[in-house]
């Protein structure tokens, strides 16, 4: 056994105070599920193994943890199932067989404490190892201790017990030192006393916190370690707290980008996911969302209220306000918006222009090509220097399948054109405005596909005359 400690993260609870169909630890803050945030922090420590205790919606929780890229202590995360969650003490008891043999010390974390940092945990572990205690509890002084377990101190200031909010006397409720839910135990002593837990009189749950008074009662050494930053150890029990945590994580990401040379005009209004990258001298206007694995280059401008998901935006791109862009690529110097919608698998060439109320789906638009107004381009390949007139529609769906439209280099599509796919417009060709194109247009040709106009001279005057006769 090389590493002196293993980690157990408790994530089996339902989270009733969330009033959700979804397990609490699957709800996101700062763009990541709560359980992922805790696992990512924990795995930075030099532990021998990392266990996650799952119960409510176990498969979904396991899937989230398994999808976290990068190495885990001991190779990969291990899972323990807690059937019918009966409290935090019961959760650990369910993993006795694996946990007891994992390492001499066990660091216990709750899956709903997402702001915790690895630096804080390192300080805590150092303290525990040096103190040689049976248990060390991380505590914090908070202004509003409501909901938390309170720390009871005995003579010579030693910690004697943790009393849960629901069981606390009025006097105990005034204690502002709380249990953060972060503990380090000598594994063998922990499991000996876990077996002695009795269900809480009010809730019927087996409380891990009761182990502290059991250890103390049997003369074991228990110590408290004060968290330096009480904000970091806040537990998320309601959606109000989820929003607070989300706000803090978003602010941290915006700050990190600003310090790397990104201008964010109203940083409190943007939502930027943790894996998003943005190059220097890009300006992000208010209300922008940059989500998933989006990468934005240098010297771009992202217009107000645009939402960009899993997309690549090269250098010098201008995105005007209110664009929705998903799973797409935009090459250097292109201009998008306002009010453009780029749906998955769209690729916009360098210096191309996609204007207002233009929807693009699974379509490649070539260099310097323009589609500036009121247009639908779906399942199309469009060459360079083409001009797509206002109101052009690729009729890509025949009711059964999607068909391709090909528009070659330097083509001019007149306004109000319908291109009934599959169809190809050859290089340099022109399509007259208002055409419904059902057949291929050869390179260099002019296609006219609309009814010929006829003018009836003097028709208005004749009609008026008829009407007055009646
Ligand atoms: C717990 C502590 C409390 C502490 C607070 C810190 C207990 C009894 N109380 O209260 O002293 O101040 O955290 O945030 O431990 N879980 C399971 N199985 C269960 C029950 C819970 O895995 O049977 C998991 C939950 O998914 C959650 C964590 O344990 O991630 C904490 O549970 P929660 O119900 O939020 O405990 P608190 O009431 O906040
Ligand atoms: Ca909690």
Short mmCIF file of N, CA and C and ligand atoms in Angstrom, two decimals, residues 17 24 110 112 235-237, ligand 2:
data_model
loop_
_atom_site.label_atom_id
_atom_site.label_comp_id
_atom_site.label_asym_id
_atom_site.label_seq_id
_atom_site.Cartn_x
_atom_site.Cartn_y
_atom_site.Cartn_z
N UNK A 17 -34.47 18.59 -1.00
CA UNK A 17 -34.71 20.04 -0.94
C UNK A 17 -34.60 20.69 -2.32
N UNK A 24 -29.71 15.49 -7.00
CA UNK A 24 -29.09 16.80 -6.78
C UNK A 24 -27.70 16.90 -7.38
N UNK A 110 -18.46 15.18 0.76
CA UNK A 110 -19.83 15.09 0.27
C UNK A 110 -19.88 15.62 -1.16
N UNK A 112 -21.88 17.44 -2.56
CA UNK A 112 -22.60 18.71 -2.76
C UNK A 112 -21.83 19.90 -2.20
N UNK A 235 -22.28 23.98 1.46
CA UNK A 235 -22.99 22.85 0.87
C UNK A 235 -24.16 23.38 0.05
N UNK A 236 -24.46 22.67 -1.04
CA UNK A 236 -25.58 23.07 -1.89
C UNK A 236 -26.77 22.17 -1.57
N UNK A 237 -27.77 22.74 -0.93
CA UNK A 237 -28.95 21.95 -0.57
C UNK A 237 -30.22 22.38 -1.30
CA1 LIG B 2 -25.71 19.01 2.10
#
